[in-house]
Short mmCIF file of C-alpha atoms and ligand atoms in Angstrom, two decimals:
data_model
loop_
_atom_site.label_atom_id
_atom_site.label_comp_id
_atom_site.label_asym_id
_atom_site.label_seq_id
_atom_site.Cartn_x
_atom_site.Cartn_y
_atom_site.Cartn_z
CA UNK A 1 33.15 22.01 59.73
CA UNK A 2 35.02 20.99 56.54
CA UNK A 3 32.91 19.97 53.79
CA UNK A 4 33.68 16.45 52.45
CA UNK A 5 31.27 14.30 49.99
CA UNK A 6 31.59 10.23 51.43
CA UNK A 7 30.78 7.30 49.82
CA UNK A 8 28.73 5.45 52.12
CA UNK A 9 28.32 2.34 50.08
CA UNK A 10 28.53 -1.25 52.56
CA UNK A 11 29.58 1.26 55.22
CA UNK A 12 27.77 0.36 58.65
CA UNK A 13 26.02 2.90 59.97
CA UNK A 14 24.30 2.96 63.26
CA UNK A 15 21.05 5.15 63.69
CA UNK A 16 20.34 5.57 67.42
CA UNK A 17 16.14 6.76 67.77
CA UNK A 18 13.53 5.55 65.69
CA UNK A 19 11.25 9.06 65.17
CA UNK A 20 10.08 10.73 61.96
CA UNK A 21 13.88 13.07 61.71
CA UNK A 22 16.15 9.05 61.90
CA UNK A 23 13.52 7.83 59.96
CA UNK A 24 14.07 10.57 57.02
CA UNK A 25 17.75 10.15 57.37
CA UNK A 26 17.82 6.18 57.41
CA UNK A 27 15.80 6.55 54.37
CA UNK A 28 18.52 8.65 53.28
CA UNK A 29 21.41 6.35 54.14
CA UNK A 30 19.93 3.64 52.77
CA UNK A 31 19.85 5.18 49.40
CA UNK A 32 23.25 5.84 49.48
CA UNK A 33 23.90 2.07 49.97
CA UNK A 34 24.87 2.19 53.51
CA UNK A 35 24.50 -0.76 55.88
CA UNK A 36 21.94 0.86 58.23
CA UNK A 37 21.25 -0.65 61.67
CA UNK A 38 18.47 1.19 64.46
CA UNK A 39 18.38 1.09 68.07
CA UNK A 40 15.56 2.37 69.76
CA UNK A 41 12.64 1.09 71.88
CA UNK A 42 9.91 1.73 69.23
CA UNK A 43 9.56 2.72 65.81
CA UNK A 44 7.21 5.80 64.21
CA UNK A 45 5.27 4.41 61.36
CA UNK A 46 7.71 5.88 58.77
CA UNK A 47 10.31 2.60 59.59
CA UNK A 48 7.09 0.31 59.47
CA UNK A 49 7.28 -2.25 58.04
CA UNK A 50 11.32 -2.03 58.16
CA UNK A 51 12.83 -1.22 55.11
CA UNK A 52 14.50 -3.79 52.87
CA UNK A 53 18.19 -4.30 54.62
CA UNK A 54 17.61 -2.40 57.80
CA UNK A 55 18.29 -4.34 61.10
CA UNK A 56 16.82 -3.23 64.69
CA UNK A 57 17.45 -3.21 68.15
CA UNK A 58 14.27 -2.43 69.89
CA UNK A 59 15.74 -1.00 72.85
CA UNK A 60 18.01 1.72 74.44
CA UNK A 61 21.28 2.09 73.20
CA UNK A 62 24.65 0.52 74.39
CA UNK A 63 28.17 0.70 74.07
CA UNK A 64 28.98 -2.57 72.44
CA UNK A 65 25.99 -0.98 69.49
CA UNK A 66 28.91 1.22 68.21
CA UNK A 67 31.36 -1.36 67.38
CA UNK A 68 31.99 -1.78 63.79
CA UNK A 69 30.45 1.18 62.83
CA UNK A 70 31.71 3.92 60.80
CA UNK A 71 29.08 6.66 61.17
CA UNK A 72 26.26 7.52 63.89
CA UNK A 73 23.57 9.37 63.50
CA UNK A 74 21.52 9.90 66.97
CA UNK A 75 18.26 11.87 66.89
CA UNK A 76 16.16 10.32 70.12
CA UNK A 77 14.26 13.21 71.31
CA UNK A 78 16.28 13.06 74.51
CA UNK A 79 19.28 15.72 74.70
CA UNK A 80 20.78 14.11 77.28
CA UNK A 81 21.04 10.74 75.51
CA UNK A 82 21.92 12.16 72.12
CA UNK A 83 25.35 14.09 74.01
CA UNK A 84 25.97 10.92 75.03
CA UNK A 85 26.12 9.07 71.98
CA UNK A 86 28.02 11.65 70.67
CA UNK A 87 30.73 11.29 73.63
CA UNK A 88 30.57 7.55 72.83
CA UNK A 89 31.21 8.22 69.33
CA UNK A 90 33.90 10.36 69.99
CA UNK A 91 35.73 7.99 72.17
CA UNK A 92 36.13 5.18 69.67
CA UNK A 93 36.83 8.06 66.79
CA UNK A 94 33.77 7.65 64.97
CA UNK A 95 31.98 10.35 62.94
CA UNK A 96 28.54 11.46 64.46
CA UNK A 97 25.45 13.76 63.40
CA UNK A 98 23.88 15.56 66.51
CA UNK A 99 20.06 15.87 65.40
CA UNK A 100 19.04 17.82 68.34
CA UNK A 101 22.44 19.86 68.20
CA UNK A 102 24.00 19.74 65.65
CA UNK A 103 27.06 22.30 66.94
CA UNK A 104 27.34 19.40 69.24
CA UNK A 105 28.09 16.43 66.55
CA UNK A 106 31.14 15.54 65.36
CA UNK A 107 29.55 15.83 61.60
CA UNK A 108 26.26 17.48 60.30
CA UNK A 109 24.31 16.68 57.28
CA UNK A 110 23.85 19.43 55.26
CA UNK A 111 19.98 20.26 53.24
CA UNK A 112 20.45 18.62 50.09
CA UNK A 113 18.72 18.24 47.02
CA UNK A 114 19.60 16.22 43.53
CA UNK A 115 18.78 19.00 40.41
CA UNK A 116 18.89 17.75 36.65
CA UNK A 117 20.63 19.86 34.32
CA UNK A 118 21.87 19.58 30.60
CA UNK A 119 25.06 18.21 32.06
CA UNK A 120 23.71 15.77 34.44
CA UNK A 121 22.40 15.66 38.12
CA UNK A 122 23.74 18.15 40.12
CA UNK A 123 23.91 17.89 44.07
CA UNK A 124 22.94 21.05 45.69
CA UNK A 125 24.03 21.36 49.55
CA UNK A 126 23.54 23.92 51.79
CA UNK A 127 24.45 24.14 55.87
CA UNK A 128 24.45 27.20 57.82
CA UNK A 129 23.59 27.19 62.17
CA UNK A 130 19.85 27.78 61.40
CA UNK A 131 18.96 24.76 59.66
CA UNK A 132 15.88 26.35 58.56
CA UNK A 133 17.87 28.77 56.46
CA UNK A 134 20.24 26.37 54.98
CA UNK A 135 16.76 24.68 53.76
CA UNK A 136 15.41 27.91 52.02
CA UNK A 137 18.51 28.36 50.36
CA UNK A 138 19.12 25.41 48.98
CA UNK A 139 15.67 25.66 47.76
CA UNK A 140 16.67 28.73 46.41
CA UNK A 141 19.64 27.52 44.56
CA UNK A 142 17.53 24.27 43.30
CA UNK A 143 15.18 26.18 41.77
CA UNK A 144 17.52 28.50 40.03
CA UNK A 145 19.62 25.53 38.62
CA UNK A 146 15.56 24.39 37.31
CA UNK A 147 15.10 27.40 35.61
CA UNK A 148 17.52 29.61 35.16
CA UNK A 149 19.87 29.57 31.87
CA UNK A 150 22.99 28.07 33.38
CA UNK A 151 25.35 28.07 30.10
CA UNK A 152 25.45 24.47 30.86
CA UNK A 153 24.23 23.34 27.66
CA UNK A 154 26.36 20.84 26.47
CA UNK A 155 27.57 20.86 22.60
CA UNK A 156 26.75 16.86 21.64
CA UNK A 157 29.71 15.73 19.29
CA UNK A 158 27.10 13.04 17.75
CA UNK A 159 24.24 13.68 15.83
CA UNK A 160 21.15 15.80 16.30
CA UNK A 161 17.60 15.05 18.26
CA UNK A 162 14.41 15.55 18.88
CA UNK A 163 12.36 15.83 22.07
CA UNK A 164 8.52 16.19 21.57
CA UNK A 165 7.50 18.10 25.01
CA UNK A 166 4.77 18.67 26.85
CA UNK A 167 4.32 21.96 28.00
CA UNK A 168 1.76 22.22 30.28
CA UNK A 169 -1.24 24.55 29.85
CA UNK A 170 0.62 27.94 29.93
CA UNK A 171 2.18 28.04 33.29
CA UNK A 172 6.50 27.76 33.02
CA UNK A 173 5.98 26.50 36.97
CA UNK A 174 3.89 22.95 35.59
CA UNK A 175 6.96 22.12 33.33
CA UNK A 176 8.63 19.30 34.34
CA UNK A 177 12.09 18.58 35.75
CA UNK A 178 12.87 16.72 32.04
CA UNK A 179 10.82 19.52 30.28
CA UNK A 180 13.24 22.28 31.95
CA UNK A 181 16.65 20.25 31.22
CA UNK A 182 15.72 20.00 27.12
CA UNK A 183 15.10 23.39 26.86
CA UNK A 184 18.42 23.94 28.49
CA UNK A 185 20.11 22.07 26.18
CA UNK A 186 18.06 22.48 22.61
CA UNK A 187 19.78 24.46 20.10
CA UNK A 188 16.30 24.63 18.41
CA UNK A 189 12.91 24.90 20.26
CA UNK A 190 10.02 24.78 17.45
CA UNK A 191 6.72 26.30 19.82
CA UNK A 192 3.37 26.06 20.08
CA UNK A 193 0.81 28.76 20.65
CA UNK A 194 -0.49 27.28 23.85
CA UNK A 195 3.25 26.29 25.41
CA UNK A 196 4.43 28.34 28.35
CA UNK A 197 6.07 31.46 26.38
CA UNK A 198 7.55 32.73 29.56
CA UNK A 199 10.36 30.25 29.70
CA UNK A 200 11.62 31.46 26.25
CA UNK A 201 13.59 34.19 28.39
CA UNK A 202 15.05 31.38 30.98
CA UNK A 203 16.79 30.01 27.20
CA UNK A 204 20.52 31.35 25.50
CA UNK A 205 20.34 33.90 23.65
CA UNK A 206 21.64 31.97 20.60
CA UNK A 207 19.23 29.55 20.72
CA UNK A 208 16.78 28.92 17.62
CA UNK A 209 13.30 29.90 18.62
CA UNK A 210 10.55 29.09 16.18
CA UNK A 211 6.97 29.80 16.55
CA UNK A 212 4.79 27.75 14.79
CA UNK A 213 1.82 28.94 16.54
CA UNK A 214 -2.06 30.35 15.07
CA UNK A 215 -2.08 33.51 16.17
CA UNK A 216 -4.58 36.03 14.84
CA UNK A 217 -4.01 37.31 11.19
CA UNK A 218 -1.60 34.30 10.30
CA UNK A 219 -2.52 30.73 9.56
CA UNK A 220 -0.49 28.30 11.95
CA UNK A 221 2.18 26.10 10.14
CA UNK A 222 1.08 23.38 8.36
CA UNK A 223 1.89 20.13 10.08
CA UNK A 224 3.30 18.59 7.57
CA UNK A 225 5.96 21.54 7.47
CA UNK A 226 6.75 21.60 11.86
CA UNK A 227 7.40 17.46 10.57
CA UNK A 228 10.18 18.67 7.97
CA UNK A 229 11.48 21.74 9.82
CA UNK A 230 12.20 19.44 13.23
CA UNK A 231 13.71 16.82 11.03
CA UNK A 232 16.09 19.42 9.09
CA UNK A 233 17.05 21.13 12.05
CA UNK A 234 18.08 16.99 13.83
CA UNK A 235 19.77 16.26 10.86
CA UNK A 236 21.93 19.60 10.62
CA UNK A 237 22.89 17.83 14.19
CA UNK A 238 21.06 20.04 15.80
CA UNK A 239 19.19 19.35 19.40
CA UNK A 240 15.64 19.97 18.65
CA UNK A 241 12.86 20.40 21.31
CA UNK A 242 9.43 20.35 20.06
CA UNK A 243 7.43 22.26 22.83
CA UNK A 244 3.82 21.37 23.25
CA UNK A 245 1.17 23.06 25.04
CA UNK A 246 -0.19 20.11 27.38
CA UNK A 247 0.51 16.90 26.78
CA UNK A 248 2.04 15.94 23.22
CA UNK A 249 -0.06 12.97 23.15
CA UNK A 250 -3.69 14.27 24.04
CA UNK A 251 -5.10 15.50 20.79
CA UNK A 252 -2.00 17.02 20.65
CA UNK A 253 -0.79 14.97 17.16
CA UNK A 254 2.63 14.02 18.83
CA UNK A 255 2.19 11.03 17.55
CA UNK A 256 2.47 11.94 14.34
CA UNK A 257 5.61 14.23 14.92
CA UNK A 258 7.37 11.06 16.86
CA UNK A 259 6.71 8.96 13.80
CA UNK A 260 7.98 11.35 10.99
CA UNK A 261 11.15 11.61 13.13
CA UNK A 262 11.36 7.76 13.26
CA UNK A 263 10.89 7.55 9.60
CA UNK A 264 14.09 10.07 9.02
CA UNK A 265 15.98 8.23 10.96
CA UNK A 266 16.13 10.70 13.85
CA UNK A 267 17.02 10.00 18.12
CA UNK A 268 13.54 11.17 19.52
CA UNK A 269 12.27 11.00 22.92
CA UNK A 270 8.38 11.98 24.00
CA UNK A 271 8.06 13.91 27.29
CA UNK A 272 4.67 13.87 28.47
CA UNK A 273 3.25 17.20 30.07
CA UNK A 274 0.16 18.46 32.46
CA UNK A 275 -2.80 18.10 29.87
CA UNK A 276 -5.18 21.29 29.56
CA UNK A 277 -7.84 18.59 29.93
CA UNK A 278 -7.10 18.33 33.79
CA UNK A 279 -5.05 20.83 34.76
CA UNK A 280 -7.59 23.81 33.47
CA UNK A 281 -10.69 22.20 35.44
CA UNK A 282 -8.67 21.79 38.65
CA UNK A 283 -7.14 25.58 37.98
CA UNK A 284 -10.99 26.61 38.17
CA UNK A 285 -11.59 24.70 41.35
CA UNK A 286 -13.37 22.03 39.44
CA UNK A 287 -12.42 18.42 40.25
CA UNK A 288 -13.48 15.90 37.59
CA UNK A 289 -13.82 12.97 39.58
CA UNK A 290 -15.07 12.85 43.01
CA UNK A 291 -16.03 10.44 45.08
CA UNK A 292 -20.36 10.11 45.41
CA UNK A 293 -20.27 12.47 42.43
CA UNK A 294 -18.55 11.39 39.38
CA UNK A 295 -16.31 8.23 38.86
CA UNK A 296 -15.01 8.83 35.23
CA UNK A 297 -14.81 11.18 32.92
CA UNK A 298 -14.38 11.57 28.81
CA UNK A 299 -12.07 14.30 27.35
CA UNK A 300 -13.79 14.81 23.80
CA UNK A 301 -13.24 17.86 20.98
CA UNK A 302 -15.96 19.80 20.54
CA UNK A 303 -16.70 18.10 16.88
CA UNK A 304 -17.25 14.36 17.15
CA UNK A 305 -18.18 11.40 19.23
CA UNK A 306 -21.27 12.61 20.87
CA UNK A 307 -23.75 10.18 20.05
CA UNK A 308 -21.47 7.42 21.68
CA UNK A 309 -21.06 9.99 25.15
CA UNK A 310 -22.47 8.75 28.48
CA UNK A 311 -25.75 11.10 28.67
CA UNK A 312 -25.77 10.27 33.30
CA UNK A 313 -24.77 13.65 34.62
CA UNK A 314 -22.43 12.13 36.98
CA UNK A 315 -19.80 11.01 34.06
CA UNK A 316 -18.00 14.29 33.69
CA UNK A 317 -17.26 15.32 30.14
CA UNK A 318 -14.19 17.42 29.19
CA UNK A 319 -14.27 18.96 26.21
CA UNK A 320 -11.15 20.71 24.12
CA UNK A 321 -11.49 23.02 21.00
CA UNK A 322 -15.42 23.50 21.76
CA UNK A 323 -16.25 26.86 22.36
CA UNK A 324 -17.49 27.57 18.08
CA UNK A 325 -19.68 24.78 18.35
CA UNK A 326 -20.45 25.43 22.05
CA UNK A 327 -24.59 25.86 20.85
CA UNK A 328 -24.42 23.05 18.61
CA UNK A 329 -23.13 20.25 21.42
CA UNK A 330 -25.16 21.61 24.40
CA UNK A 331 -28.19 20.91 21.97
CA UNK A 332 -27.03 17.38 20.47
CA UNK A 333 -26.04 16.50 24.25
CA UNK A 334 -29.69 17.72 25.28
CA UNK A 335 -31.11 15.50 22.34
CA UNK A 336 -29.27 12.77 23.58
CA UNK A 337 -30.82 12.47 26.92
CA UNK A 338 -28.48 14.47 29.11
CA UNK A 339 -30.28 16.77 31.27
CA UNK A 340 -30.67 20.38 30.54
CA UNK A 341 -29.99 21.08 34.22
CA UNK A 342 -26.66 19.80 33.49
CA UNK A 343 -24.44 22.14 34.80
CA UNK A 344 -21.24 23.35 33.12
CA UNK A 345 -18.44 25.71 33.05
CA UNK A 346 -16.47 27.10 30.34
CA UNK A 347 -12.87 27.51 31.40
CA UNK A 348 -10.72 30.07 29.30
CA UNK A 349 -7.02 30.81 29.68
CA UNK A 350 -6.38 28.32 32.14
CA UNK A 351 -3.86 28.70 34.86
CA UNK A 352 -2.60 31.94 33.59
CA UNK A 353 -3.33 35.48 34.96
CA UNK A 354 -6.04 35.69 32.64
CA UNK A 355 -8.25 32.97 33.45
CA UNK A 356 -12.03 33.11 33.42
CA UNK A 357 -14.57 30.83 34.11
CA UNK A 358 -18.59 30.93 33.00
CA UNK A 359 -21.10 28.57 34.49
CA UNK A 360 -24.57 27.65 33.63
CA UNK A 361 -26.92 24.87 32.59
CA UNK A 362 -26.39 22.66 29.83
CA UNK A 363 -29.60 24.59 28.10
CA UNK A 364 -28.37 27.69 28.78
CA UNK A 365 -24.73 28.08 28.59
CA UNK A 366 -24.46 28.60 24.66
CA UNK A 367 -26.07 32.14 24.98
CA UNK A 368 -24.60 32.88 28.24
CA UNK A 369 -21.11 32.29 26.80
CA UNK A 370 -21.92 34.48 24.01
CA UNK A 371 -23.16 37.47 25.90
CA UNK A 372 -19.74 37.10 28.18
CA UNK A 373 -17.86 36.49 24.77
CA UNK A 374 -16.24 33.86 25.48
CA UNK A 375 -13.20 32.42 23.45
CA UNK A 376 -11.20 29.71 22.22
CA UNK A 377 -8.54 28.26 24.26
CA UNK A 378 -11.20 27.40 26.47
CA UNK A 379 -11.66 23.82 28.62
CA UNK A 380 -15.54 22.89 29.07
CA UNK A 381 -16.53 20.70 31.75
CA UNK A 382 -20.10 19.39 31.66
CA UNK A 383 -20.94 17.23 34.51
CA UNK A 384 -22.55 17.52 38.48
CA UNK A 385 -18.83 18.27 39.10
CA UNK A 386 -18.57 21.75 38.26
CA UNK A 387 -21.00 22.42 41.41
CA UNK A 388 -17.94 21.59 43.41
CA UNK A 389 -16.53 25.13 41.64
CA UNK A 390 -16.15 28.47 43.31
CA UNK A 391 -17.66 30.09 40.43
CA UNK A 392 -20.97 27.80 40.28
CA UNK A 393 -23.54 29.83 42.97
CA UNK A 394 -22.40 33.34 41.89
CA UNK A 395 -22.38 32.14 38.00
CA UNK A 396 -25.69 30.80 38.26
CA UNK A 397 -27.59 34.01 39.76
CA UNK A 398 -25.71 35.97 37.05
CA UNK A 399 -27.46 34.17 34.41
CA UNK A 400 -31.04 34.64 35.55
CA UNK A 401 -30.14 38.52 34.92
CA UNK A 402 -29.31 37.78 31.55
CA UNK A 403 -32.67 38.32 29.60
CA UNK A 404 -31.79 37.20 26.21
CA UNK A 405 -30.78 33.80 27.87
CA UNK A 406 -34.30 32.87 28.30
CA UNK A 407 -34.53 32.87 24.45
CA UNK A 408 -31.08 30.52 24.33
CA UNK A 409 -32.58 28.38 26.65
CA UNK A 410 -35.54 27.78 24.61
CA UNK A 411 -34.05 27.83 21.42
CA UNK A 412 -31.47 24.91 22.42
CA UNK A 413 -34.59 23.06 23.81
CA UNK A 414 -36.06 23.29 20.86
CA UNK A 415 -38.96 25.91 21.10
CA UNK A 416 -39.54 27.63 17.83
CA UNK A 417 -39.16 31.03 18.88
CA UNK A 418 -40.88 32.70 16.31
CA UNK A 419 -43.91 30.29 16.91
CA UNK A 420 -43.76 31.02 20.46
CA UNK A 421 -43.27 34.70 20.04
C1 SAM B 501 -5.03 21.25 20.08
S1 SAM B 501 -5.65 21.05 21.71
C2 SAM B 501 -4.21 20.60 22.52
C3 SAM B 501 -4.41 19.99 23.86
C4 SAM B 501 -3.12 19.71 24.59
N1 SAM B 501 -2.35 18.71 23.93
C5 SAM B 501 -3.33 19.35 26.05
O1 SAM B 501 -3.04 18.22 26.45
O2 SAM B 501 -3.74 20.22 26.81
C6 SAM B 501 -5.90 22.72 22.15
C7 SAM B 501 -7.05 22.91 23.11
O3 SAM B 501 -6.66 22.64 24.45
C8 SAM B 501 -7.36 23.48 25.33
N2 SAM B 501 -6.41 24.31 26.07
C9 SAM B 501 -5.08 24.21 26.04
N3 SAM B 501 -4.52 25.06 26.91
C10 SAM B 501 -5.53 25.72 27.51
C11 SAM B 501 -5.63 26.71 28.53
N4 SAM B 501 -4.52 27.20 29.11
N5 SAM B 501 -6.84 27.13 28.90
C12 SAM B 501 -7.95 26.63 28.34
N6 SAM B 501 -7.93 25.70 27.39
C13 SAM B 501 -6.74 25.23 26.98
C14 SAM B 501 -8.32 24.32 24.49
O4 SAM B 501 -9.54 23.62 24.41
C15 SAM B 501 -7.60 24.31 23.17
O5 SAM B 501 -8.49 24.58 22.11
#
């Protein structure tokens, strides 16, 4: 087989079955611009309703079906019938893919798969005689294009940019496609604390990293001075991206960082990531809507907008940056009519290797986090959800053994302790 790239635009093409494998691959043509027609007695539900453009035959194939046509593809789930198309093909000198053996066609199609990079989309294809391998390879090969440094980065002859980028919540794999092909082709990446670190080593060596992030004994950057140092960098013409943990725009102050580029003047383009706010919860097993169980759910900081919170257990609330005033909202959301039963878990690290998850009731959880020392980044789910959890059962029998508890629990309820004592 030689390996040739067509263009199949207008070009009639005759599909001969109407099963799931022609169904991908008439999909396929289709989105090449081809002018697809079918021929077989019924169609799987993957052809129904018809796509846009597509003509059928609902019936066996014939002769006369091949004239015109530039390119057959026959997959009917019948050997026999598939050689023959092929033999039909092959007498009027017309290409044709074999689905059911494809040593038999005349042409094969190989695994494909369309990659971004800094230079544009890339086609990857891959055949070999096991079609299975040809698949994991180009997988492979995809993957590697995704997140490997390719020295593809292209040098931009016009100005520079900025691209504000969600990172995810720590894991490189929940980057995006878009996230990956910036940081391929940033001259500068400006990071935050909670952005996937790891793909720092997928990046040139002579590209710009700057850390901007708190990290114990150092104050974090002021924002006002991550505003000027993107800006500089875009106006050096540099290619700036601005990586994010989660998404730039949940309290996240992208915003802010889009609109200081806009008032310099600079290109800037806002690539929203996985926020911590879901991704964490579902990394613990926690689901924060679900169907009987919760319809909605609020992601809060730990330091305002209480008093206006649903107090119904079943509204599930998500809450960033609490864990220092962890006592102080279980007792205001207590106060406020939510049930002390409440449960909730306290999600730290999430979706890295270090993740940890505690669980208790509402009334409770304050003192149980403290005796497991629990710490900031941590997600905090409050809501009849977090039963759904792994953790919840084995959490819950952990805090009974807790004796000091007792005296959280009362204290958030609002026993004097002293009195009681
Ligand atoms: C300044 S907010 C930024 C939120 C971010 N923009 C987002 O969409 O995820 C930082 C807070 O997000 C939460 N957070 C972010 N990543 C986390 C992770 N991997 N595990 C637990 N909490 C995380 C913590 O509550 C942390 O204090």
């Amino acid at each position: 087989m030689f390996s040739l790239a067509v263009d199949l635009t207008d070009v009639p093409v005759l599909a001969v079955g109407g099963g799931p494998v022609s169904a991908r691959r008439v999909h396929a043509f289709l989105a090449a611009g081809a002018a697809v027609t079918v021929v077989a007695p019924t169609l799987c539900p993957a052809l129904q309703p018809l796509p846009l453009g597509v003509r059928w035959h609902a019936r066996g194939v014939a002769p006369e079906d091949l004239d015109g046509v530039r390119l057959v593809h026959t997959a009917t789930g019948d050997p026999e019938i598939d050689r023959k198309v092929v033999e039909m093909a092959g007498e009027r000198g017309i290409w044709c893919v074999n689905a059911s053996a494809s040593a038999e066609g005349t042409a094969v199609v190989p695994a494909r798969a369309s990659v971004p990079t800094p230079t544009g989309e890339v086609t990857v294809a891959v055949s070999s005689a096991d079609p299975v391998r040809s698949v994991e390879i180009r997988n492979r090969i995809s993957h590697d294009l995704r997140t490997e440094p390719t020295g593809l980065r292209p040098r931009r002859p016009h100005g520079g940019w900025v691209a504000l980028v969600g990172g995810g919540p720590g894991d490189a794999e929940l980057l995006t496609s878009r996230a990956l092909t910036l940081l391929h082709s940033a001259d500068v990446v400006v990071i935050d604390r909670l952005a996937p670190h790891s793909v720092l080593q997928t990046l040139d060596p002579d590209v710009l990293v700057i850390d901007v992030g708190k990290v114990p004994g150092r104050h974090a950057v002021p924002q006002h001075e991550i505003n000027r140092l993107i800006v500089e960098h875009a106006h050096a013409g540099r290619g700036v991206v601005r990586l994010k943990g989660g998404d730039p725009y949940v309290l996240g102050r992208g915003e802010e960082e889009r609109l200081a580029c806009v008032a310099a003047g600079v290109e800037v383009e806002v690539v929203p990531g996985i926020s911590s706010a879901l991704a964490v919860p579902a990394a613990a097993g926690i689901p924060v809507t679900h169907r009987g169980i919760s319809r909605g759910f609020t992601v809060v900081t730990g330091h305002d907008q209480i008093p206006q919170l649903p107090a119904d257990t079943g509204h599930t609330l998500v809450i960033l940056m609490g864990v220092a005033q962890l006592r102080d909202t279980a007792t205001r959301l207590i106060a406020l009519g939510r049930s002390a039963d409440c449960p909730v878990a306290v999600v730290e690290r999430g979706c890295t290797p270090q993740q940890r998850v505690t669980v208790a009731p509402l009334a409770r959880i304050a003192g149980v986090a403290a005796a497991r020392g629990v710490e900031s980044p941590a997600v905090i789910v409050v809501g009849d959800v977090v039963r759904l959890g792994p953790d919840w059962a084995a959490g819950l029998a952990q805090c009974d053994e807790l004796d000091h508890d007792r005296h959280d629990e009362l204290d958030v309820l609002g026993i004097d302790l002293k009195a009681s004592a």
